[in-house]
Coordinates of C-alpha atoms in Angstrom, one line a residue:
M1 CA 44.6 -56.6 -20.3
G2 CA 46.3 -54.9 -17.4
I3 CA 46.7 -51.5 -19.3
L4 CA 43.0 -51.9 -20.6
S5 CA 41.6 -52.2 -17.1
Q6 CA 43.5 -49.4 -16.0
V7 CA 43.1 -46.9 -18.7
L8 CA 38.9 -47.9 -17.9
T9 CA 39.8 -47.1 -14.4
I10 CA 41.1 -43.7 -14.8
I11 CA 38.1 -43.0 -17.4
L12 CA 35.8 -44.0 -15.0
L13 CA 37.5 -41.9 -12.2
F14 CA 37.5 -38.5 -14.3
G15 CA 33.7 -39.0 -14.9
A16 CA 32.8 -39.1 -11.3
T17 CA 35.0 -36.3 -10.6
V18 CA 33.5 -34.1 -13.6
F19 CA 30.0 -35.7 -12.5
S20 CA 30.1 -34.7 -9.1
Q21 CA 31.2 -31.3 -10.1
Y22 CA 27.9 -30.6 -12.0
E23 CA 26.0 -31.7 -8.7
S24 CA 28.2 -29.2 -6.4
D25 CA 27.5 -26.4 -9.4
D26 CA 23.7 -27.6 -9.2
F27 CA 23.2 -27.6 -5.3
E28 CA 25.1 -23.9 -5.2
D29 CA 22.9 -22.4 -8.2
E30 CA 19.5 -23.5 -5.8
Y31 CA 21.1 -22.0 -2.8
E32 CA 21.6 -18.6 -4.6
N33 CA 18.4 -18.9 -6.3
A34 CA 16.7 -19.6 -2.8
M35 CA 18.5 -17.0 -0.9
D36 CA 17.7 -14.5 -4.3
N37 CA 13.7 -15.2 -3.3
Q38 CA 14.4 -13.7 -0.1
Y39 CA 14.4 -10.5 -0.9
P40 CA 12.2 -8.4 -2.8
S41 CA 12.7 -8.5 -6.8
I42 CA 12.9 -4.6 -7.0
F43 CA 16.4 -4.5 -5.9
H44 CA 19.2 -6.6 -7.6
H45 CA 22.0 -7.7 -5.6
I46 CA 25.3 -7.5 -6.6
P47 CA 26.8 -11.2 -6.0
Y48 CA 29.1 -11.5 -3.0
S49 CA 31.9 -12.2 -4.4
A50 CA 31.6 -9.2 -6.9
T51 CA 31.4 -6.9 -3.8
P52 CA 33.8 -5.1 -1.8
A53 CA 33.5 -5.7 2.1
E54 CA 33.8 -1.8 2.8
C55 CA 31.0 -0.6 5.5
A56 CA 30.8 2.3 7.5
K57 CA 31.9 1.9 10.7
E58 CA 29.0 2.9 12.8
C59 CA 27.2 0.5 10.7
F60 CA 26.9 -3.2 10.0
C61 CA 26.7 -4.6 6.8
P62 CA 25.7 -8.2 6.8
P63 CA 28.4 -10.6 5.2
A64 CA 25.7 -12.4 3.0
F65 CA 24.0 -9.3 1.6
P66 CA 26.8 -6.6 1.7
V67 CA 25.1 -4.3 -0.4
S68 CA 22.8 -3.4 2.5
M69 CA 24.3 -1.0 5.1
Y70 CA 22.4 -0.8 8.9
C71 CA 22.8 2.0 10.5
D72 CA 19.3 2.1 12.6
H73 CA 18.5 2.5 16.4
R74 CA 22.3 3.7 16.7
K75 CA 21.4 7.5 17.9
L76 CA 23.6 9.0 15.0
Q77 CA 23.8 12.9 14.9
T78 CA 25.1 12.4 11.4
I79 CA 25.0 10.4 8.6
P80 CA 28.1 8.5 7.7
S81 CA 29.9 8.1 4.4
I82 CA 27.9 5.5 2.4
P83 CA 30.4 3.3 0.1
T84 CA 29.7 3.2 -3.9
H85 CA 28.3 -0.3 -3.6
I86 CA 26.0 0.3 -1.2
Q87 CA 22.1 -0.3 -2.7
Q88 CA 20.1 -0.3 0.7
L89 CA 20.4 2.2 3.5
Y90 CA 18.9 2.2 6.9
L91 CA 19.0 5.0 9.1
Q92 CA 15.9 5.2 11.1
Y93 CA 15.2 5.4 14.3
N94 CA 18.2 8.2 14.9
D95 CA 19.0 11.2 15.8
I96 CA 19.9 13.0 12.7
E97 CA 18.7 16.7 12.3
A98 CA 20.3 17.1 8.9
V99 CA 20.7 15.7 5.4
P100 CA 24.0 17.4 3.7
V101 CA 25.5 16.3 0.3
E102 CA 28.6 15.0 1.4
P103 CA 27.9 11.5 2.3
F104 CA 25.9 10.5 -0.9
V105 CA 28.6 11.7 -3.1
N106 CA 30.3 8.2 -4.1
A107 CA 26.8 6.4 -3.0
T108 CA 25.5 6.2 -6.9
A109 CA 24.2 2.7 -6.5
L110 CA 21.4 3.6 -3.9
R111 CA 18.1 2.1 -4.6
E112 CA 16.7 2.7 -1.1
V113 CA 17.2 4.9 1.6
N114 CA 15.5 4.9 5.0
L115 CA 15.5 8.2 7.0
S116 CA 12.3 7.6 8.7
H117 CA 12.0 8.4 12.4
N118 CA 14.6 11.1 12.8
K119 CA 14.5 15.0 13.6
I120 CA 15.0 16.6 10.1
K121 CA 13.8 19.7 9.1
S122 CA 13.4 20.6 5.5
H123 CA 15.8 23.7 5.7
M124 CA 18.3 21.0 6.9
I125 CA 18.5 19.2 3.5
D126 CA 21.1 20.6 1.5
T127 CA 19.9 21.3 -2.1
G128 CA 20.5 18.3 -4.5
A129 CA 21.2 16.0 -1.5
F130 CA 19.1 13.2 -3.1
A131 CA 19.0 14.3 -6.6
K132 CA 22.0 12.7 -7.8
L133 CA 21.0 9.3 -6.8
S134 CA 19.9 8.3 -10.6
N135 CA 18.9 4.6 -9.3
L136 CA 17.0 5.8 -6.2
V137 CA 13.6 3.9 -6.1
Q138 CA 12.3 4.4 -2.4
L139 CA 12.8 7.1 -0.1
H140 CA 11.6 7.0 3.6
L141 CA 11.2 10.6 5.3
E142 CA 8.3 9.7 7.5
Y143 CA 8.3 10.4 11.1
N144 CA 10.4 14.0 11.0
L145 CA 10.0 17.5 11.3
L146 CA 9.7 18.4 7.4
E147 CA 7.5 21.6 6.5
E148 CA 7.9 20.9 2.8
I149 CA 8.8 17.8 0.3
P150 CA 12.5 18.1 -0.4
S151 CA 13.3 19.1 -4.2
P152 CA 14.9 18.3 -6.6
L153 CA 14.4 14.9 -6.0
P154 CA 15.5 12.1 -9.0
R155 CA 13.5 10.9 -11.4
S156 CA 14.3 7.3 -10.8
L157 CA 12.0 7.6 -7.9
Q158 CA 9.0 5.3 -7.6
R159 CA 7.7 5.3 -3.8
L160 CA 7.9 8.2 -1.7
I161 CA 7.0 7.7 1.8
L162 CA 6.6 11.4 3.7
G163 CA 4.0 11.0 6.9
F164 CA 3.6 12.0 10.2
N165 CA 5.4 15.0 9.5
Q166 CA 4.5 18.8 9.7
I167 CA 4.3 19.6 5.8
S168 CA 1.8 22.7 5.5
R169 CA 3.3 23.7 1.9
L170 CA 3.2 22.0 -1.8
P171 CA 5.2 24.2 -4.0
S172 CA 4.4 22.6 -7.7
K173 CA 8.2 22.5 -8.0
D174 CA 8.3 20.0 -5.4
L175 CA 6.8 17.2 -7.6
E176 CA 8.1 18.3 -10.8
G177 CA 9.8 15.5 -12.7
L178 CA 8.5 12.4 -10.3
A179 CA 7.0 10.8 -13.5
N180 CA 7.8 7.6 -12.4
V181 CA 6.4 7.6 -8.8
T182 CA 3.7 4.9 -8.4
M183 CA 3.2 5.9 -4.6
L184 CA 2.9 9.2 -2.6
D185 CA 2.7 9.4 1.2
L186 CA 1.3 12.2 2.8
C187 CA -1.1 11.0 5.5
N188 CA -0.7 12.9 8.9
N189 CA 0.7 16.2 7.8
Y190 CA -1.2 20.0 7.7
L191 CA -2.2 20.3 4.4
E192 CA -4.7 22.4 3.3
D193 CA -7.4 22.6 0.5
P194 CA -5.4 25.7 -0.9
Q195 CA -2.0 24.0 -1.0
V196 CA -3.6 20.7 -2.8
K197 CA -5.3 22.5 -5.4
K198 CA -2.3 24.1 -6.5
I199 CA -0.7 20.8 -7.3
H200 CA -1.3 18.9 -10.8
F201 CA -1.0 15.0 -9.7
S202 CA -2.4 14.7 -13.1
N203 CA 1.1 15.0 -14.4
M204 CA 2.2 11.9 -12.3
K205 CA 1.6 9.6 -15.2
N206 CA 2.2 6.2 -13.1
L207 CA 1.2 7.3 -9.9
M208 CA -1.2 4.3 -8.5
Q209 CA -1.5 5.4 -4.9
I210 CA -2.0 8.3 -3.0
N211 CA -2.5 8.6 0.8
L212 CA -3.6 11.8 2.0
C213 CA -5.0 10.7 5.4
S214 CA -5.1 12.5 8.8
N215 CA -4.5 16.2 7.0
R216 CA -7.1 19.4 7.2
L217 CA -8.9 18.7 3.7
Q218 CA -12.7 19.8 3.3
S219 CA -12.7 18.9 -0.3
M220 CA -12.1 16.1 -2.8
P221 CA -8.3 16.4 -4.1
P222 CA -8.8 17.8 -7.7
D223 CA -6.8 16.7 -10.7
L224 CA -5.5 13.3 -9.6
P225 CA -4.0 11.2 -12.5
F226 CA -5.9 8.7 -14.7
S227 CA -3.7 6.0 -13.4
L228 CA -4.9 5.9 -9.7
M229 CA -5.5 2.4 -8.2
Y230 CA -5.7 3.5 -4.5
L231 CA -6.9 6.4 -2.5
S232 CA -6.6 6.9 1.2
L233 CA -8.8 10.1 2.3
E234 CA -9.8 9.3 6.3
N235 CA -9.6 11.2 8.7
N236 CA -10.1 14.5 7.1
S237 CA -13.2 17.1 7.3
I238 CA -14.6 16.2 3.5
S239 CA -18.3 16.6 3.6
F240 CA -19.0 16.7 -0.1
I241 CA -17.8 14.3 -3.1
P242 CA -18.7 16.0 -6.7
D243 CA -21.3 14.3 -8.9
H244 CA -18.8 12.8 -11.6
Y245 CA -15.8 12.8 -9.3
F246 CA -14.3 9.5 -9.7
Q247 CA -15.3 9.4 -13.9
K248 CA -11.8 10.1 -14.6
L249 CA -10.5 7.2 -12.6
P250 CA -11.6 4.2 -13.9
K251 CA -9.0 2.3 -12.5
L252 CA -9.7 2.4 -8.6
I253 CA -9.9 -0.5 -6.4
A254 CA -9.8 0.9 -3.3
I255 CA -11.4 4.1 -1.9
R256 CA -10.8 5.0 2.0
M257 CA -13.0 7.7 2.8
S258 CA -13.8 7.1 6.6
Y259 CA -13.8 10.1 9.4
N260 CA -14.7 12.3 7.3
N261 CA -17.9 14.8 7.3
L262 CA -20.2 13.4 4.8
Q263 CA -23.7 13.4 5.1
E264 CA -24.8 12.2 1.7
V265 CA -22.8 11.0 -1.4
P266 CA -24.4 11.0 -5.1
Y267 CA -25.9 7.6 -5.8
N268 CA -24.1 6.8 -8.5
V269 CA -20.8 7.9 -7.5
F270 CA -18.8 5.0 -6.9
N271 CA -20.3 3.2 -10.1
L272 CA -16.7 1.8 -10.9
S273 CA -15.8 -1.3 -12.9
N274 CA -12.7 -2.1 -10.7
L275 CA -14.0 -1.0 -7.4
M276 CA -13.2 -3.8 -4.7
E277 CA -13.0 -2.1 -1.2
L278 CA -15.0 0.7 -0.4
N279 CA -14.8 2.1 3.4
L280 CA -17.2 5.1 4.4
G281 CA -17.3 4.2 7.8
H282 CA -17.5 7.2 10.7
N283 CA -19.2 10.1 8.5
K284 CA -22.9 11.1 8.8
L285 CA -24.4 9.2 5.8
K286 CA -28.4 8.5 6.3
Q287 CA -28.9 6.8 2.6
I288 CA -27.6 3.9 1.0
F289 CA -26.2 4.4 -2.2
Y290 CA -25.8 2.2 -5.7
I291 CA -23.3 -0.9 -4.8
P292 CA -21.2 -1.8 -8.0
R293 CA -21.1 -5.1 -9.1
S294 CA -17.1 -5.3 -8.3
L295 CA -17.2 -4.2 -4.8
Q296 CA -16.7 -7.0 -2.1
H297 CA -15.9 -5.3 0.9
L298 CA -18.1 -2.2 2.3
Y299 CA -17.7 -0.8 5.7
I300 CA -20.4 2.2 6.2
E301 CA -20.1 1.3 10.5
D302 CA -20.8 4.5 12.5
N303 CA -23.6 6.9 10.0
D304 CA -27.0 7.6 10.8
M305 CA -29.1 5.0 8.7
E306 CA -32.1 4.0 9.9
A307 CA -33.0 1.5 7.2
I308 CA -30.6 -0.2 4.1
N309 CA -32.9 0.0 0.8
V310 CA -31.6 -2.9 -0.6
T311 CA -33.4 -1.9 -3.8
L312 CA -31.2 1.4 -4.1
M313 CA -28.2 -1.0 -3.3
C314 CA -28.9 -3.4 -6.5
P315 CA -31.8 -1.8 -8.6
S316 CA -31.4 -4.8 -11.0
I317 CA -30.7 -8.5 -10.7
D318 CA -28.5 -9.8 -13.9
P319 CA -28.5 -14.0 -13.2
L320 CA -25.1 -13.5 -15.4
N321 CA -23.3 -10.8 -13.7
F322 CA -23.9 -11.2 -10.2
S323 CA -22.6 -8.6 -7.5
H324 CA -18.9 -10.0 -5.8
L325 CA -20.1 -8.5 -2.2
T326 CA -18.9 -10.5 0.1
Y327 CA -18.7 -8.4 3.8
I328 CA -20.8 -5.5 4.5
R329 CA -20.3 -3.6 8.1
V330 CA -23.2 -1.8 9.2
D331 CA -22.8 -1.8 13.3
Q332 CA -23.0 1.7 15.0
N333 CA -26.0 2.9 12.4
K334 CA -29.6 3.3 14.1
L335 CA -30.9 0.1 11.9
T336 CA -34.1 -1.6 14.0
A337 CA -34.0 -4.6 11.7
P338 CA -31.5 -6.9 9.6
I339 CA -31.3 -5.8 6.0
S340 CA -34.0 -7.1 3.6
T341 CA -33.5 -10.8 2.6
Y342 CA -33.8 -9.6 -0.8
A343 CA -30.0 -8.7 -0.8
F344 CA -28.9 -12.6 -1.0
F345 CA -30.4 -12.4 -4.4
C346 CA -28.3 -9.5 -5.3
F347 CA -25.4 -10.2 -3.6
P348 CA -25.5 -14.4 -3.5
H349 CA -21.7 -14.3 -2.3
V350 CA -22.1 -12.4 0.9
H351 CA -21.3 -14.8 3.9
S352 CA -20.8 -11.9 6.4
I353 CA -23.0 -9.1 7.6
Y354 CA -21.4 -7.5 10.9
Y355 CA -24.5 -5.5 12.6
G356 CA -22.7 -5.4 16.3
E357 CA -24.7 -2.7 17.8
Q358 CA -26.8 -0.1 16.8
K359 CA -27.4 3.2 18.2
I360 CA -30.8 4.5 19.6
S361 CA -29.8 7.9 21.3
A362 CA -26.4 9.6 21.6
N363 CA -26.0 7.9 25.0
Q364 CA -28.1 4.6 24.5
Q365 CA -27.0 1.6 22.0
T366 CA -28.8 -1.6 21.4
Q367 CA -28.2 -5.0 19.7
L368 CA -30.2 -6.4 16.7
R369 CA -31.2 -10.1 17.6
T370 CA -28.6 -11.2 14.7
P371 CA -25.5 -9.1 15.6
V372 CA -23.5 -11.2 13.0
F373 CA -25.1 -12.7 10.2
R374 CA -22.7 -15.6 8.5
R375 CA -23.9 -17.5 5.4
Y376 CA -22.5 -21.1 5.7
L377 CA -21.6 -22.2 2.0
T378 CA -22.5 -25.2 0.2
P379 CA -19.9 -27.7 -0.7
E380 CA -19.2 -26.1 -4.4
E381 CA -19.3 -22.7 -3.0
Y382 CA -16.8 -23.6 -0.7
D383 CA -14.7 -24.9 -3.2
E384 CA -14.9 -21.8 -5.5
A385 CA -14.5 -19.8 -2.6
E386 CA -11.3 -21.5 -1.4
D387 CA -10.0 -21.7 -5.3
Y388 CA -10.7 -17.5 -5.4
Y389 CA -8.9 -16.6 -2.4
E390 CA -5.8 -18.7 -3.0
E391 CA -5.8 -16.7 -6.6
Q392 CA -6.3 -13.3 -4.4
D393 CA -3.1 -14.5 -2.0
R394 CA -1.0 -15.2 -4.9
D395 CA -2.1 -11.7 -6.2
H396 CA -1.4 -9.9 -3.2
D397 CA 2.1 -12.0 -3.2
Q398 CA 2.8 -10.6 -6.2
R399 CA 2.0 -7.0 -5.2
G400 CA 4.1 -7.5 -2.2
R401 CA 7.1 -8.5 -4.7
D402 CA 6.1 -5.4 -6.9
D403 CA 6.1 -3.3 -3.6
N404 CA 2.7 -1.6 -4.6
H405 CA 0.3 -3.1 -2.1
F406 CA -1.6 -1.1 0.7
D407 CA -0.1 -2.2 4.2
P408 CA -1.9 -1.3 7.4
Y409 CA -0.5 2.3 7.4
L410 CA 0.3 3.1 3.5
Y411 CA -2.9 2.6 2.7

């Protein structure tokens, strides 16, 4: 019995050791998964144990994420040599004026490069400096001194951020080969109609978002791709939208055209089945137009509307297919009375109308008796709204992870 008890003891100790090892492994797996979830899924990080500790002396590579190299806010005038394993390179807020080929020679793993807020000019970017980065997905060059788009760029590129530069030229070759770009930001540049009309954006078959806000456009950009979902044209001088302009863009979810010179728009021009947000604030519109059933947010503040004809907005009511409009902003118009209550039959989901102050004359303003209308929901409507917005939040989070969302600047 003595020998048997010793054997049983050894077996129990061995089993406990194995079990504790499995417990430990499970905990490490959960920890690693938690750490991975803190980063966008667009990037796939090299496991720490397989990653060299090499890092440029001017920069910082966090021990937990050694594939990221932080060189921002360091008054750098040149780009340091980039180790082979680096995937994310952050060089924003420096004094860099040139982008030579040499620092990128071994940087074959780069997926994101941020060179925003520097002093880079187009002629100071070596030809092909970015072209051989075959894994590059995202390139930030906003807030520099670029006169044109750097080229050539790698076919892998998905997001190209070029806002707040001095770009006035768009040679067609600059955008050639960018078939995988989903987001192109050219806001706050010096683009005019003749330059934009030369570009065949429709060749960018995966383009979902284009930002051309704060340029010098007087007409709508032609030849946009079928894939487009977000269009930003705020703060230009556009005065006219062609009658069937959006028919070739059925996937549009959001259109922003505030701060332009629109005096009227074709009645059915926004009749799009997926449109959810429409911003036409700060124009010169006098007449309302058809509101598609999918639209949720309508911004028409600071126009010249004296009345809003609900029948034009909603010519018919379909009890089985109500409009989804929930919010309307109409302040800084010339309204003398609130919108007709008939609107709530057409738009039963409206919960807020912001009237604010209305313009009487150029120097006088007045408030309607109801500066803000808020409709209180029934308990059933409240629960339905809660479920809906939870779903919207989940969709928004997913879009954030996919890195295709509109943020306050990029949209």
